[in-house]
Each structure stands twice: as C-alpha cells, then as structure tokens.
Coordinates of C-alpha atoms in Angstrom, one line a residue:
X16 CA 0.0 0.0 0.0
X17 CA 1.8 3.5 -1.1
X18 CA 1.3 5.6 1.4
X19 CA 0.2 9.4 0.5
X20 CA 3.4 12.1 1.0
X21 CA 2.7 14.2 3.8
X22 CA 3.2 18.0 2.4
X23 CA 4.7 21.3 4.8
X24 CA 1.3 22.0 3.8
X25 CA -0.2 19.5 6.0
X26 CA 2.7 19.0 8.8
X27 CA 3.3 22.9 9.8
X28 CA 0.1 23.5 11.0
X29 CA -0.2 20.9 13.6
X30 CA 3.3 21.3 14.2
X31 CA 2.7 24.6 14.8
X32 CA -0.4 24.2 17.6
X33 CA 1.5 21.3 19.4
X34 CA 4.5 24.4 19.9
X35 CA 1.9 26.8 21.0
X36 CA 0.0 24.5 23.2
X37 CA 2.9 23.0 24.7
X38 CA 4.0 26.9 25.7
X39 CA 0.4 27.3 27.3
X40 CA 0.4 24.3 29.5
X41 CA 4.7 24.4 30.6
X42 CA 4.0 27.6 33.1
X43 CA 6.0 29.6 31.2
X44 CA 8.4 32.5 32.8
X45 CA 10.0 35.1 31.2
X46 CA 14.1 36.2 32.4
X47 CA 15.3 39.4 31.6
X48 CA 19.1 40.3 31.2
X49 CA 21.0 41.8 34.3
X50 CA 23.6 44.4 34.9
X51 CA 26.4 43.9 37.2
X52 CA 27.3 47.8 37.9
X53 CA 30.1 49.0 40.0
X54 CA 30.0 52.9 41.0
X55 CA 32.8 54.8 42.6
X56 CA 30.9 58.0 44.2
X57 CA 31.9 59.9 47.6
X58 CA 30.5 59.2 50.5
X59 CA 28.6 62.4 50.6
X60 CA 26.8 61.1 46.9
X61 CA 25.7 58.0 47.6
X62 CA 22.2 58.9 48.2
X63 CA 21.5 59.6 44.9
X64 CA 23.4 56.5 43.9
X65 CA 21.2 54.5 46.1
X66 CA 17.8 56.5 45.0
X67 CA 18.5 55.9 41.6
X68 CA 18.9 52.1 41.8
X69 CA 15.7 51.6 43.5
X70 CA 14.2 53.9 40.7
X71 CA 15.1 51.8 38.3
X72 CA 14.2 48.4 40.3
X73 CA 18.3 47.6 40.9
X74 CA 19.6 47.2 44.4
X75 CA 22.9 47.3 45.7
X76 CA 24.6 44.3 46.8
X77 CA 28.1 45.6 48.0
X78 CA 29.7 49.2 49.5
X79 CA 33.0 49.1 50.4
X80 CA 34.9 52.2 51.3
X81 CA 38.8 52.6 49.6
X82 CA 41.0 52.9 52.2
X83 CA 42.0 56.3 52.6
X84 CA 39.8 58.3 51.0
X85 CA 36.3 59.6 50.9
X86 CA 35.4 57.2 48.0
X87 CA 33.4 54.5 48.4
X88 CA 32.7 51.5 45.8
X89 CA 29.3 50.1 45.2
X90 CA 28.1 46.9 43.6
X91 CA 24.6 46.7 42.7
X92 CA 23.0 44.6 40.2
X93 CA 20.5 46.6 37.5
X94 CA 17.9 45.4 34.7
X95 CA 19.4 46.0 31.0
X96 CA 16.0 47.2 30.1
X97 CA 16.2 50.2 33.0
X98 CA 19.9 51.1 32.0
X99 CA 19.1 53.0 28.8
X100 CA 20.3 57.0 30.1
X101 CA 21.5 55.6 33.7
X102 CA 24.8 57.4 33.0
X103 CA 23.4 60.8 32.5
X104 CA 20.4 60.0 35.1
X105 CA 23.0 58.7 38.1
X106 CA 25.1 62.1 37.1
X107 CA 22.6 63.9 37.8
X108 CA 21.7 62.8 41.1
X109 CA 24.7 63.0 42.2
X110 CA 25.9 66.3 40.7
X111 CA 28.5 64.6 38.5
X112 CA 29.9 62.6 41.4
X113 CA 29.1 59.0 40.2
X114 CA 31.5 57.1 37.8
X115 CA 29.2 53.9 36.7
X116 CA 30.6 50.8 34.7
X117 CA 28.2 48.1 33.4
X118 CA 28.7 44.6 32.5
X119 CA 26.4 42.0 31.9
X120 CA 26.0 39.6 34.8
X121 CA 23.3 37.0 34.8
X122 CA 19.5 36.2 33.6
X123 CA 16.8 36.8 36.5
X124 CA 13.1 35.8 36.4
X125 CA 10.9 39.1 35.6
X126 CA 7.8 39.3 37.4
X127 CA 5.7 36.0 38.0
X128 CA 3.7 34.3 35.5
X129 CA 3.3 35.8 31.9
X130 CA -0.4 34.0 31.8
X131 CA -1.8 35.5 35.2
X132 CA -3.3 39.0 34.6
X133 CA -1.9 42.0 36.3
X134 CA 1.6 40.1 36.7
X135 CA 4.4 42.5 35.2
X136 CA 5.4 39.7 32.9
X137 CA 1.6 40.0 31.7
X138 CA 1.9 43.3 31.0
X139 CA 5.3 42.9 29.6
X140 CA 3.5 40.5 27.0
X141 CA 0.8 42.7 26.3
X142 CA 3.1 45.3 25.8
X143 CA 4.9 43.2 23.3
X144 CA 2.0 41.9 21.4
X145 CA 0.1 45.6 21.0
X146 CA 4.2 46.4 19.3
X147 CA 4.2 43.3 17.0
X148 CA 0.5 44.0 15.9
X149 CA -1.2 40.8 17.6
X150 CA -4.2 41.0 19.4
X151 CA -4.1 42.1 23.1
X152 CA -5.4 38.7 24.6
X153 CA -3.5 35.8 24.9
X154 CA -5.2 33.0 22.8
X155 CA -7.1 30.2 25.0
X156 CA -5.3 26.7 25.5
X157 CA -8.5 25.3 23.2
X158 CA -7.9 27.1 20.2
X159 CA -4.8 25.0 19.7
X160 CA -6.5 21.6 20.8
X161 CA -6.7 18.3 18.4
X162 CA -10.1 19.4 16.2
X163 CA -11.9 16.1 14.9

C-alpha cells in the first residue's frame, strides 16, 4: 500500500499548535538580562546613587569604602532594560559625582507568570503583542486543541 506524502502544507500547522500549546500548559516564565554595575561615588553622593537604583528596580549588593579616601565603591546589580540613560540619570543625582561601569552579569526571572493577569510579565507581553500587531489577549489553550 503506497502511502500518501505528507506535504509542509499538512505537517506545519499541527506542528505549529503542538509548539503553542505545549507553551500554554509548561508555566512559562520570562528572564530578563542583568547588569552587574560598579559605581565609585563619595561618600557624601551616595544617596543619589542608592535613590536611583531603586528607581530603576536595581539594588545594591556591595559598598566598600577605599581605604584612605572619601570614595566609596558600590556593587549593585540593574535590569538592561532600565539602563538605557543611567549614566546621564546617576550624574545627575549626584551632581556629576558617580563614575558607573556596566557589565552583563546573569539572567533573572521578571515578574511572576506571563499568563496571570496583572503580573508585570503580563503586562510585559501585552506590551509586546500591541508592538508586533497581535491581538491584546492571549489565545485560549482550546484554540490549539486536536479538532476532529
């Protein structure tokens, strides 16, 4: 018995649901790129280091004075997608006072689940959706269900 050849035609669509479904039911999470940043500021700066961090949802880790002077050396860990004008933002605050260098450092999970509304990762998918022109919902687990 020849058997009929199976066309992308026939094989990317149901390939295509079983990705999408098998997203829907995994509990997906989304990460989001961190900054390592280390600032050297004075001591009599470093509020407006600190203030500007938590701004822009980092947090410092590490402050360690250098012996000797009135410098003091922070460590603090910062979202890549906050970073954009830091330098100018952190100068700023602290009256020019702040040297910043950023490097990446790690993946960290953005927050909660993408699926449960008023998460940020739900909004971060709406957000991302309206940009790409899809529709604003995400599509129900059904619409990708074996049809008989």
């Amino acid at each position: 018995a020849d058997s009929i050849p199976r066309g992308m035609g026939q094989i990317m669509p149901v390939a295509r649901r079983v990705c999408f479904a098998s997203l829907l039911t995994a509990s997906p999470v989304i990460y989001e790129p961190m900054f390592l940043v280390d600032i050297s500021v004075p001591q009599d700066a470093m509020g407006g280091c600190y203030g500007m961090m938590s701004t822009r949802r980092g947090h410092v880790f590490h402050e360690e004075q250098q012996p000797g002077t009135p410098m003091m050396h922070l460590k603090a860990y910062l979202p890549v997608s906050e970073s954009f004008g830091f330098n100018s933002d952190l100068g700023k605050a602290t009256g020019g006072k702040a040297f910043p260098q950023m490097v990446f450092s790690h993946w960290a999970l953005f927050g909660g689940n993408p699926l449960t509304e008023g998460t940020k990762a739900h909004q971060a998918v709406i957000d991302t959706r309206a940009r790409k022109g899809l529709s604003e919902g995400m599509p129900p687990l059904d619409r990708f269900l074996d049809r008989l």
